XYZ file of C-alpha atoms in Angstrom:
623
model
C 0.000 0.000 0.000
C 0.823 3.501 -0.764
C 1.437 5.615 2.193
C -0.927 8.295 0.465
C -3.169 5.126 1.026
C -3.261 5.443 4.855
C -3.297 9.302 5.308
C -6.987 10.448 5.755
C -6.312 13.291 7.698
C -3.490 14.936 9.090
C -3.588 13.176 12.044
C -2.343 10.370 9.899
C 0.789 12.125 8.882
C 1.909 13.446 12.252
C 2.078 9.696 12.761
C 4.345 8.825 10.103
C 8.188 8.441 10.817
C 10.416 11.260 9.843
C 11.909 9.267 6.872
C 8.514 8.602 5.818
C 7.739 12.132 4.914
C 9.996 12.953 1.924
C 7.933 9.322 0.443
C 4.940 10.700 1.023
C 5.183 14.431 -0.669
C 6.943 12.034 -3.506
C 3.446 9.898 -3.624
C 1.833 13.499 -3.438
C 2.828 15.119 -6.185
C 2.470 11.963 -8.494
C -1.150 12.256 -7.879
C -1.742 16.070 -8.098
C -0.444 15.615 -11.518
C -2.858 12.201 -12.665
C -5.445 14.062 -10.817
C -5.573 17.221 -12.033
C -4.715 15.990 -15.574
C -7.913 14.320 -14.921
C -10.175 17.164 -13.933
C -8.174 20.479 -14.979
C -7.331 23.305 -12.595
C -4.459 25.115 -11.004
C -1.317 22.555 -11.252
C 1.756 24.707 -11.198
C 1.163 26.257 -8.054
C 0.102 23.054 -6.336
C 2.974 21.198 -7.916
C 5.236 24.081 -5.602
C 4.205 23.716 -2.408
C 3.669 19.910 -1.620
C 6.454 19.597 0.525
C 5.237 23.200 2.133
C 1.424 21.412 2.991
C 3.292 17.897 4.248
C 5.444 20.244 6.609
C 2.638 22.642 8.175
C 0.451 19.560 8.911
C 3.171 17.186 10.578
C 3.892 20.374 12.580
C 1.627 22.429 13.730
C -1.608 20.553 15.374
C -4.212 21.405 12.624
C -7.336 21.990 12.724
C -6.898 23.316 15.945
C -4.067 25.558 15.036
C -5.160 27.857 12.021
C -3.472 28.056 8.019
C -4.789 30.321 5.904
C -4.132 29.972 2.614
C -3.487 33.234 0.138
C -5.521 33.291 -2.715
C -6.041 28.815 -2.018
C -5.597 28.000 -5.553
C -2.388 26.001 -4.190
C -4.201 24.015 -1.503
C -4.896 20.710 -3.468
C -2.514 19.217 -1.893
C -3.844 20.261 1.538
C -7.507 18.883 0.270
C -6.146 15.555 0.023
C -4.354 15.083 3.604
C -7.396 16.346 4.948
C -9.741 14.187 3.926
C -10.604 14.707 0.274
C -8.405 12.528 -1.498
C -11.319 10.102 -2.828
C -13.632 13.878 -3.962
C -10.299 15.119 -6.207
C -12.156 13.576 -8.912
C -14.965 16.257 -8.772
C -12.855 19.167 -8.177
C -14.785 22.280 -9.835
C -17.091 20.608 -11.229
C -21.137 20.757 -10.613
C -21.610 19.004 -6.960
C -18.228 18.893 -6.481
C -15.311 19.939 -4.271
C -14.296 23.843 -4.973
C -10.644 24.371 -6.460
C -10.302 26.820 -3.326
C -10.880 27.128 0.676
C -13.856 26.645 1.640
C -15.174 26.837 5.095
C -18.283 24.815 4.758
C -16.575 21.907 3.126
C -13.739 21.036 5.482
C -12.781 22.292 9.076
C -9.472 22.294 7.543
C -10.213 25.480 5.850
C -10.432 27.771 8.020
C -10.975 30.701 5.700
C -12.270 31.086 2.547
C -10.357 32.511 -0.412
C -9.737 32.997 -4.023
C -9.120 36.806 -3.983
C -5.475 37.389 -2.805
C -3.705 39.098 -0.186
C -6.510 38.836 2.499
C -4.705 35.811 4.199
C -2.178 37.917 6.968
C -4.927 39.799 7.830
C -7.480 36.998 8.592
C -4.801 34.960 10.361
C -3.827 38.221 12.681
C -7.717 38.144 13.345
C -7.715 34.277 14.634
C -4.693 34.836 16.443
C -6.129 37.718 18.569
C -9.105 36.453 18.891
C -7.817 33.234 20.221
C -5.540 35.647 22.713
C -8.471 36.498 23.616
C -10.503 33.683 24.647
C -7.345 31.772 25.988
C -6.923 29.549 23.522
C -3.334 28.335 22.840
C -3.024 28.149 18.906
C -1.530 29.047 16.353
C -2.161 30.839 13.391
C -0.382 30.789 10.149
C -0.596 32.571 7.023
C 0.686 31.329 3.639
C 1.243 34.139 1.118
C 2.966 33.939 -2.310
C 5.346 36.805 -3.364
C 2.732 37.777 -5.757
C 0.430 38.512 -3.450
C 2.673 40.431 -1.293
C 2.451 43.056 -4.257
C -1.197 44.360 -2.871
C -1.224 47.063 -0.302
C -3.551 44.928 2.265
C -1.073 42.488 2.893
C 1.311 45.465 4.194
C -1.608 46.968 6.147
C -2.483 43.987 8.097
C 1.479 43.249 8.953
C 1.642 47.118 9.450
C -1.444 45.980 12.102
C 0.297 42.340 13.435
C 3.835 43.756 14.407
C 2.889 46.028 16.972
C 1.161 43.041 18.476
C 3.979 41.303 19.777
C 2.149 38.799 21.773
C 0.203 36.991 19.608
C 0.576 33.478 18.033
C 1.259 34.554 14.357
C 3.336 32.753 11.674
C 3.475 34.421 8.116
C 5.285 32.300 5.445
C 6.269 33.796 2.134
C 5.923 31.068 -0.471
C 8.259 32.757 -2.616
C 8.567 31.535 -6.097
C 8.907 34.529 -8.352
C 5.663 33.958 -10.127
C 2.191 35.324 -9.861
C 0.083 34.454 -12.820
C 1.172 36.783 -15.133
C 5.205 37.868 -14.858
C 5.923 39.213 -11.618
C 6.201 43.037 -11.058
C 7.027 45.687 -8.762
C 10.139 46.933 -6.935
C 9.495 43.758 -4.025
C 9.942 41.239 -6.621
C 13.073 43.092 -7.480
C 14.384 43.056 -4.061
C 13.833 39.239 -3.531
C 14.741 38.382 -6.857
C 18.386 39.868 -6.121
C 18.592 38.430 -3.282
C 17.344 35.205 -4.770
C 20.546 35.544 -7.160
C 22.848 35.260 -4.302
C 25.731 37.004 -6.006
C 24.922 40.296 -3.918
C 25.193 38.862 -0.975
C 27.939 36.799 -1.559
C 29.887 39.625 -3.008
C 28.624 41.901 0.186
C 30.165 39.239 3.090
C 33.542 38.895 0.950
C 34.607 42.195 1.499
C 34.921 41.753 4.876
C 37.302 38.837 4.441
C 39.425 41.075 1.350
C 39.754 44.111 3.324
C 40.464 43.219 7.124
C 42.695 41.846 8.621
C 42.430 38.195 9.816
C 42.917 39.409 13.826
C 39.988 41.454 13.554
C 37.677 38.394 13.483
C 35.065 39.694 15.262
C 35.044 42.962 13.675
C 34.499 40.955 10.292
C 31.869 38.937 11.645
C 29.745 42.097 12.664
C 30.350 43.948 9.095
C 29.283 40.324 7.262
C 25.973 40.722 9.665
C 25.832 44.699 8.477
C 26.331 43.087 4.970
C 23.410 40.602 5.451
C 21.183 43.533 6.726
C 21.665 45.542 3.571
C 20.570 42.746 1.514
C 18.170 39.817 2.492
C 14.513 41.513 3.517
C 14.924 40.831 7.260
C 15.852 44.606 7.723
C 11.725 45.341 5.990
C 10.499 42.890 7.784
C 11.592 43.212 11.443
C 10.892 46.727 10.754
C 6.992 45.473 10.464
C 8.203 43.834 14.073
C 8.081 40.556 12.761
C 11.182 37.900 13.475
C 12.370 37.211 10.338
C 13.760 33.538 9.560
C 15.045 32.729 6.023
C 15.326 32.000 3.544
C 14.903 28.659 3.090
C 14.086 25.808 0.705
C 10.397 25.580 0.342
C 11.361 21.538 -1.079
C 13.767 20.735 1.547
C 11.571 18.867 4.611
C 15.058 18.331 6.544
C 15.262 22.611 6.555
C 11.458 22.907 6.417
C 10.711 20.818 9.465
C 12.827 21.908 11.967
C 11.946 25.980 11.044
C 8.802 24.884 11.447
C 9.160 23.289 14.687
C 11.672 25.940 16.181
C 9.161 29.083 15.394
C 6.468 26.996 16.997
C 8.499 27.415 20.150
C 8.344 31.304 19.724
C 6.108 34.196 20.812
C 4.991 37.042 19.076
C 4.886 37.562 15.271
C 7.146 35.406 13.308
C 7.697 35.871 9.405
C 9.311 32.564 7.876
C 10.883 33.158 3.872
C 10.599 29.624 2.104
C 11.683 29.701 -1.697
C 9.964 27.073 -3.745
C 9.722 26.426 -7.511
C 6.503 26.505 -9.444
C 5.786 23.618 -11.351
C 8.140 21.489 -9.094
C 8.649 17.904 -10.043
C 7.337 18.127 -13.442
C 10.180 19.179 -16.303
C 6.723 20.495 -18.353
C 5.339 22.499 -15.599
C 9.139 23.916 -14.370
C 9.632 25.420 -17.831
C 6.201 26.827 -18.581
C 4.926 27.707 -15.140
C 2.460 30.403 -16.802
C 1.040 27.748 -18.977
C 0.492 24.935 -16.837
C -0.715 27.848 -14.394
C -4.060 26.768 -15.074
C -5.074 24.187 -16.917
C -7.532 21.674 -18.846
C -7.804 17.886 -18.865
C -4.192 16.895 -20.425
C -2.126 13.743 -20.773
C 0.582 14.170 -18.653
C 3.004 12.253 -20.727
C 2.605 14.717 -23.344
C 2.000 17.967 -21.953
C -0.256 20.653 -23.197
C -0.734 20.344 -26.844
C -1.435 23.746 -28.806
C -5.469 23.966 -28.567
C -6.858 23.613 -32.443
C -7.695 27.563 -33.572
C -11.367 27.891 -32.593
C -14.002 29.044 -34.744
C -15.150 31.662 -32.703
C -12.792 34.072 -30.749
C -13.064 34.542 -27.172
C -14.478 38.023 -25.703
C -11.071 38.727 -24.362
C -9.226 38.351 -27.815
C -11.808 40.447 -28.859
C -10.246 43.028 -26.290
C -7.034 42.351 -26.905
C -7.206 42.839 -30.387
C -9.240 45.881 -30.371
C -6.364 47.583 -27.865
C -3.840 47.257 -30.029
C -6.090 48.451 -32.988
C -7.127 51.936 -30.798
C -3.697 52.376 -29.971
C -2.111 52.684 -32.978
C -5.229 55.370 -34.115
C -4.244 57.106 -30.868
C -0.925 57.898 -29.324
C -2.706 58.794 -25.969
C -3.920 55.414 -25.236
C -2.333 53.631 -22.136
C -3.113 50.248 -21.143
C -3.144 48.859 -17.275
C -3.789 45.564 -15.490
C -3.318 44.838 -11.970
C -1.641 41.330 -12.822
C -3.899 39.886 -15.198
C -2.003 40.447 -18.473
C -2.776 37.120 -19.953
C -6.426 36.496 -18.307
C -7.406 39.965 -19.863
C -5.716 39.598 -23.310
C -2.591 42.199 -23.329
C 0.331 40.052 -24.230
C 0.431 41.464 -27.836
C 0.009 44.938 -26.382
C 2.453 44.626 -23.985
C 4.502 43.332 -26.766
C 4.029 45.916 -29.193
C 3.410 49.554 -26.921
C 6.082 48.321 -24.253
C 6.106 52.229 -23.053
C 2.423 52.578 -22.550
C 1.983 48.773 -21.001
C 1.627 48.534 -16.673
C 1.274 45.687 -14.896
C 0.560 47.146 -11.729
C 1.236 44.047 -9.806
C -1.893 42.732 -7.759
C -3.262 46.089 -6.472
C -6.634 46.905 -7.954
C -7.169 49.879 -5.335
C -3.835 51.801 -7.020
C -4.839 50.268 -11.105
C -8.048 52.692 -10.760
C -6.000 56.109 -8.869
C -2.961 55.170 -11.443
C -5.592 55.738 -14.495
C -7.202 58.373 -12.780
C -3.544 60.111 -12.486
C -3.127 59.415 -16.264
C -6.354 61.153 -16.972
C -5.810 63.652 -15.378
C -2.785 64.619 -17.692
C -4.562 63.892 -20.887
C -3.822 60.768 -21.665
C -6.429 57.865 -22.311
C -6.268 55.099 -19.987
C -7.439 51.872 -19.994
C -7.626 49.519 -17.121
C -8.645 45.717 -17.942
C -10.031 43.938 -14.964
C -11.966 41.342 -14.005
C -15.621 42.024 -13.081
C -15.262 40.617 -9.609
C -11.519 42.310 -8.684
C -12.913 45.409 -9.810
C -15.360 45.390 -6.792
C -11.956 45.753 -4.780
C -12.099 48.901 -5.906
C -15.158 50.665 -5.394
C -13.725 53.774 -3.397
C -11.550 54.345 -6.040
C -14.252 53.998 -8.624
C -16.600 56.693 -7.184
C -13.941 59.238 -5.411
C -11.031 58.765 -7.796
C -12.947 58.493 -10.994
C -16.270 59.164 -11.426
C -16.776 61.880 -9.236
C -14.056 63.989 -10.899
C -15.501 62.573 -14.489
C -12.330 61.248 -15.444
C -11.653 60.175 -19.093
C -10.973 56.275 -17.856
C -12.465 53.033 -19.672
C -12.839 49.985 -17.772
C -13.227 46.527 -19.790
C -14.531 44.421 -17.675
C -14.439 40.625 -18.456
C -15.815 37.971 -17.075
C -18.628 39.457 -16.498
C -21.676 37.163 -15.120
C -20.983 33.489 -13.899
C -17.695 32.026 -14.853
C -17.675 27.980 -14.270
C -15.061 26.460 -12.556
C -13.858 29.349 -10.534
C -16.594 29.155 -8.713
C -18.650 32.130 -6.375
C -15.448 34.081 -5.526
C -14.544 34.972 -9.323
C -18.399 35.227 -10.648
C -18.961 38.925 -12.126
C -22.386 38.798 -10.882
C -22.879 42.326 -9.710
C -20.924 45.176 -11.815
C -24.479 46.023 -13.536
C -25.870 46.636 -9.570
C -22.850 48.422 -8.531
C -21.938 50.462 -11.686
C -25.542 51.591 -12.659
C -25.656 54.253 -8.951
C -22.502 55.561 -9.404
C -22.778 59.034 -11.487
C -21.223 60.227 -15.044
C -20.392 56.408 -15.301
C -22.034 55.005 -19.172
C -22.302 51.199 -18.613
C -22.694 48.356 -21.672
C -23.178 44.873 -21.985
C -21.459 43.397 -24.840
C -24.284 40.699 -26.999
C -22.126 39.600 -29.140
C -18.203 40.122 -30.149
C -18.629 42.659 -32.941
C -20.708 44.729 -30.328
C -18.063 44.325 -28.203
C -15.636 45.786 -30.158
C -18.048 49.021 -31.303
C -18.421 49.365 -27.549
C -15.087 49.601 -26.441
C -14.771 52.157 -29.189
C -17.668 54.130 -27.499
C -16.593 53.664 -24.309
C -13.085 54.988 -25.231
C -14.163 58.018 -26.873
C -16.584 59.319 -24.372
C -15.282 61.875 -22.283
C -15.676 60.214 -18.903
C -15.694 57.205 -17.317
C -17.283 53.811 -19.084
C -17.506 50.232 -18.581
C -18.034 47.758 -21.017
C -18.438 44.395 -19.412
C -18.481 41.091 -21.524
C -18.624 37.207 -20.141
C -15.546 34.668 -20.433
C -14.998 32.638 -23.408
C -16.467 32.578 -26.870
C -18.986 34.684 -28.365
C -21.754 33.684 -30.540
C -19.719 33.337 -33.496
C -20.606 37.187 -34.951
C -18.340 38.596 -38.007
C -16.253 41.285 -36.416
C -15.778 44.392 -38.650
C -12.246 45.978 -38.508
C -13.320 49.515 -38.221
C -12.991 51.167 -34.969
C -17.022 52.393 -35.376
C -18.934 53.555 -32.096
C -22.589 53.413 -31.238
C -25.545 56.031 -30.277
C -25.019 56.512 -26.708
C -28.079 55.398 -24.584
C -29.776 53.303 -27.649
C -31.415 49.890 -27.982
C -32.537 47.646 -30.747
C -35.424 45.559 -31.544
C -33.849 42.095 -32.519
C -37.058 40.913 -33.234
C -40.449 41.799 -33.615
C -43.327 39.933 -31.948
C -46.796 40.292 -29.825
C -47.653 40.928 -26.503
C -44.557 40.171 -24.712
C -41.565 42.124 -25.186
C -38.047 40.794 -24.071
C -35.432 43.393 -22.691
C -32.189 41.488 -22.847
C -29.004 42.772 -21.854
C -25.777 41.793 -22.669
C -25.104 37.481 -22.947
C -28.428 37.243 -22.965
C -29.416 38.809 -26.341
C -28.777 35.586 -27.595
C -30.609 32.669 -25.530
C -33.626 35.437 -25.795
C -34.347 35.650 -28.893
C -34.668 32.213 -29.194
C -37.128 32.132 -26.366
C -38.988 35.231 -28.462
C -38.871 32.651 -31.354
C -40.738 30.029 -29.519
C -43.000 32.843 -27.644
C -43.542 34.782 -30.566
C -42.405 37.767 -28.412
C -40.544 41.285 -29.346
C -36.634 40.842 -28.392
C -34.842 44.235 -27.818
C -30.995 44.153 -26.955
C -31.246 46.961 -24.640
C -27.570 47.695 -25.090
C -27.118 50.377 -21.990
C -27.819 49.813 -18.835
C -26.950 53.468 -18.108
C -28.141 55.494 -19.711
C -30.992 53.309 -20.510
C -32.914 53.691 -23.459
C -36.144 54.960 -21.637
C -37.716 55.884 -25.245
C -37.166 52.235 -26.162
C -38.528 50.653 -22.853
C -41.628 53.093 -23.063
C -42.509 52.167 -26.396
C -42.162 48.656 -25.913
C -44.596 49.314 -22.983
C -47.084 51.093 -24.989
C -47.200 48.231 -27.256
C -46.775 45.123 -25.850
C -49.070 43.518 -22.939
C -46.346 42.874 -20.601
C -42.592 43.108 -20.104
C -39.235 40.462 -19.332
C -36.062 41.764 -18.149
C -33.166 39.170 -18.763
C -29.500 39.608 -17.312
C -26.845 37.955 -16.214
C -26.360 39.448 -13.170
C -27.977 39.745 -9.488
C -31.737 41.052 -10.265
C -31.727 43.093 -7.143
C -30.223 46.665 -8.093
C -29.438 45.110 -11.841
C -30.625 46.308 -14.917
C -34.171 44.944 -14.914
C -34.233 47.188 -11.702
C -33.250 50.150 -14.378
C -36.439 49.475 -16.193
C -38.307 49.519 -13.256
C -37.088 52.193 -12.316
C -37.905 53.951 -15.435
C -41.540 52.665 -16.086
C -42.194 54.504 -12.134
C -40.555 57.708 -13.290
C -42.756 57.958 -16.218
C -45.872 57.102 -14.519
C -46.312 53.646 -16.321
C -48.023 50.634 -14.942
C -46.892 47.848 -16.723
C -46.282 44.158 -15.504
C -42.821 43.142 -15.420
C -41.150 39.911 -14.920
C -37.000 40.061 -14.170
C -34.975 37.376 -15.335
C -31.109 37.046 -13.778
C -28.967 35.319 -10.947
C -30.825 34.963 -7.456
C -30.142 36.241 -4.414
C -27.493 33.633 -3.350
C -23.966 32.675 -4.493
C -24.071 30.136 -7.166
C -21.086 27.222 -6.918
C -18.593 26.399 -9.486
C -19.561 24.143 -12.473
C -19.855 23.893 -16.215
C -20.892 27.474 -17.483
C -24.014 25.852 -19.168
C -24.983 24.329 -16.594
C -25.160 26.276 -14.136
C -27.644 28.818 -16.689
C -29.802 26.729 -16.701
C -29.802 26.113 -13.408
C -30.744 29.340 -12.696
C -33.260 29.498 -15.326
C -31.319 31.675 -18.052
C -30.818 29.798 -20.998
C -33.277 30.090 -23.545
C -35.678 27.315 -22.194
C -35.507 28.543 -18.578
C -36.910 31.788 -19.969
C -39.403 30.320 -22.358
C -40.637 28.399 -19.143
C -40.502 31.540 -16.817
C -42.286 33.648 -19.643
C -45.064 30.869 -19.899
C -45.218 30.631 -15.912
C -46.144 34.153 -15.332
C -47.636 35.306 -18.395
C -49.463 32.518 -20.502
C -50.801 30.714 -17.236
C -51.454 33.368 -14.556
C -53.007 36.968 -14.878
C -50.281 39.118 -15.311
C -48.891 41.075 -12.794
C -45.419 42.185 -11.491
C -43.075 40.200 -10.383
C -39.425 39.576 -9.417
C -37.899 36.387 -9.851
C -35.950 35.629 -7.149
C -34.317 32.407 -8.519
């Protein structure tokens, strides 16, 4: 028998020999790979810190004492000593186990994540609290060097070294990688010292230029030498007690560490270096690409995907940003550390000087563009849909209510799949649509997409154009940097009695539904301004009104017609279609639509449900 076999929780391992341990991370990382071959997900960063998990469990008396994992897309290995070794098979799919934390599926994890940088301060927060109460545990935090990029992880160790008395370990997994190439004047500093020739340069001029009496004289300007260069000087600064580094693969350096700084008090802050991709020749020299990944034969590697017929919503972007800035010399692009999720390697590559990576710091992408505005230039910051809600402040104070020129493209907008709750864009329509001078649009289709970036760009104030992940619906894209009319809708189709307002993704599964219903289908377009005109007229000649959007119903763009029909004095029933009032687990895109009742027969049925059974009357579909 394997002795992965006979671990079913950590309890298991803390009974294995010490010689047994290097065996098991061995058996470990075999099946991460088969596994997530298997299933798809996050492999490189798994593949790094095996030996990291195997350590923190044989040590530290878990669940009782507390890890918190930064950003969790590395904890697969910590799902399977901890009981979920037979569920790996499921991992993000429908039903199954998430590919992060998650506190209602294991009292291993202790918090939930998937955004990044949150885990020092949530760790600080266990140990006080368990100060506190009495409790004698500890709490540790697990960060990447990525994630140390983002300005909360600095405030909460700003917060945890004043607080010299509380149980709090901080590791730095650092592996000089965050998703996209890491950036940032950090990474610089640990990547020098990473190189070793600094410091081994810095204690040999001791030995060169003293004499060899004056040993103890040498030994003190090698430890002034060692302070210039390795981050303990930053660190104990934070009043943390800094240990490192170390080899984040080495169990005979991790072990001991481990077990030494569980002896300590106060707040300790533990540097482990550890290689991305570890173990597997494929993942070591393509960390970026194995990053995340598909179902793959492991033998092989990642083959180069066949060219697909239809082009994602975020080549659309990428294309189109390349295309604007070489009509306009103004144009500056910024993502904070999504340059391959949001489609800017071939602008990076070809506008170098008007390319930032702002490293993982949403709060400063927003004030950086807003700075750039403010000069004349024409920024434009590509962000998720669910990191931009990181920064809201800087939305409204920063941007919008000094009606800066700044465009937002917002993808992955709506429910994303395997990623789960944590990266869903389900509320950008709710939280954009209050803020004021901002023009919001919903992309239907990838042509429209590219028209509305246009528009977006060359209004004079801030914009968002949000559009979902992956493929569009297969629409002929015209080259021609054309924008739309501001505030106007379309009738996709004409029919009787009920009129569809779609925004957005769900243009497409409506007008089928109007096909079957024989119902008017207008792609709304805007959700601010909204086309009132349109929605009035569609009022005045249609019995009753649907809303459809892929995004939360309460405060969404259905509420925008609502809205509207009050201010004008119109009684009209109205049905809204969208995401309910709950988070909605990972799974297969498709799936979960119809889940939720917003593919095209989910909205036939809702239409016939409220309308063709029951006397109308107005409603909100709450999922």
């Amino acid at each position: 028998m394997n002795l992965l076999d006979t671990i079913n929780s950590p309890a298991d391992v803390r009974k294995l020999s010490y010689s047994q341990l290097t065996p098991l991370a061995h058996e470990l990382r075999a099946y991460l790979l088969d596994s997530v071959s298997k299933t798809g997900g996050h492999l490189s960063s798994n593949l790094g810190t095996v030996e990291l998990t195997v350590a923190l469990h044989y040590v530290f008396n878990t669940p009782h004492d507390r890890i918190v994992w930064d950003v969790g897309h590395q904890t697969y290995s910590h799902k399977i000593l901890t009981g979920r070794r037979d569920r790996m098979h499921t991992l993000r799919q429908l039903g199954g186990i998430s590919g992060f934390p998650k506190r209602d599926e294991s009292e291993y994890d202790t918090f939930g994540t998937a955004h990044s940088s949150t885990s020092i301060s949530a760790a600080l927060g266990m140990a006080q609290a368990a100060k506190i109460k009495g409790d004698n545990r500890h709490a540790i935090a697990v960060i990447g060097d990525g994630s140390m990029t983002a300005g909360m992880a600095f405030e909460a160790l700003n917060n945890a070294g004043v607080q010299d008395d509380v149980n709090l370990l901080v590791i730095l997994n650092d592996n000089d990688m965050s998703i996209s190439p890491p950036v940032g004047a950090l990474n610089r500093y640990l990547a020098r010292l990473m190189s070793g020739q600094f410091y081994a340069a810095a204690k040999n001029v001791g030995k060169s230029v003293l004499p060899a009496p004056v040993l103890e004289l040498a030994k003190k300007l090698e430890e002034h030498a060692k302070g210039m260069v390795v981050p303990a000087t930053m660190f104990e600064e934070f009043g943390f007690n800094y240990i490192g580094p170390i080899d984040g693969h080495d169990l005979e350096s991790l072990i001991p560490t481990l077990q030494n700084i569980k002896q300590l008090k106060g707040p300790q802050f533990l540097h482990v270096v550890t290689k991305k991709g570890q173990g597997y020749k494929l993942a070591e020299a393509e960390p970026i690409l194995y990053h995340g990944t598909g179902k793959f034969n492991p033998a092989e590697g990642i083959k180069p995907a066949a060219t697909p017929a239809k082009k994602t919503y975020t080549e659309v972007f990428g294309d189109w940003l390349c295309d604007m800035a070489a009509a306009d010399k103004k144009l500056v692009g910024i993502t904070p550390a999504m340059r391959e999720g949001s489609g800017m390697v071939r602008f990076d590559q070809e506008y170098p000087d008007r390319y930032f990576d702002v490293g993982i710091a949403e709060q400063h992408s927003v004030t950086f563009g807003a700075g750039l505005a403010c000069e004349g230039l024409k920024p434009v910051v590509a962000i998720y849909s669910t990191f931009l809600q990181r920064a809201y402040d800087q939305l409204i104070h920063d941007v919008a209510l000094q009606n800066l020129d700044v465009t937002f493209a917002l993808d992955r907008a709506g429910l994303v799949g395997a990623d789960g709750a944590t990266h869903a864009g389900n509320y950008d329509l709710a939280y954009l649509r209050c803020i004021p001078n901002m023009v919001v649009m919903a992309a239907s289709d990838e042509n429209e997409c590219r028209q509305m970036l246009t528009t977006g760009y060359h209004y004079p104030g801030p914009a968002a154009i949000r559009y979902p992940r992956g493929a569009g619906v297969g629409a002929a894209i015209k080259p021609e940097l054309i924008s739309i009319e501001i505030g106007k809708g379309e009738i996709k189709r004409h029919g009787q009695k009920i009129a569809i307002l779609a925004f957005g993704s769900m243009v497409a599964p409506s007008v089928t539904a109007g096909e079957t219903l024989n119902a008017t289908v207008a792609n709304m377009r805007f959700v601010k301004p909204l086309d009132v005109e349109l929605v009035k007229q569609l009022a005045a000649d249609h019995d009753c009104l649907v809303t459809v959007e892929e995004g939360c119903i309460m405060g969404g763009a259905g509420s925008a017609v609502a809205e509207a029909l009050a201010a004008e004095g119109v009684i009209k029933p109205v049905l809204m279609l969208g995401l309910p009032d709950k988070f909605i687990d990972h799974g297969d895109p498709a799936k979960l639509l119809s889940s939720v009742g917003l593919d095209a027969a989910g909205i036939t049925a809702s239409i016939k449900q409220r309308y063709l059974s029951d006397e109308p009357r107005l409603v909100v579909n709450n999922g």
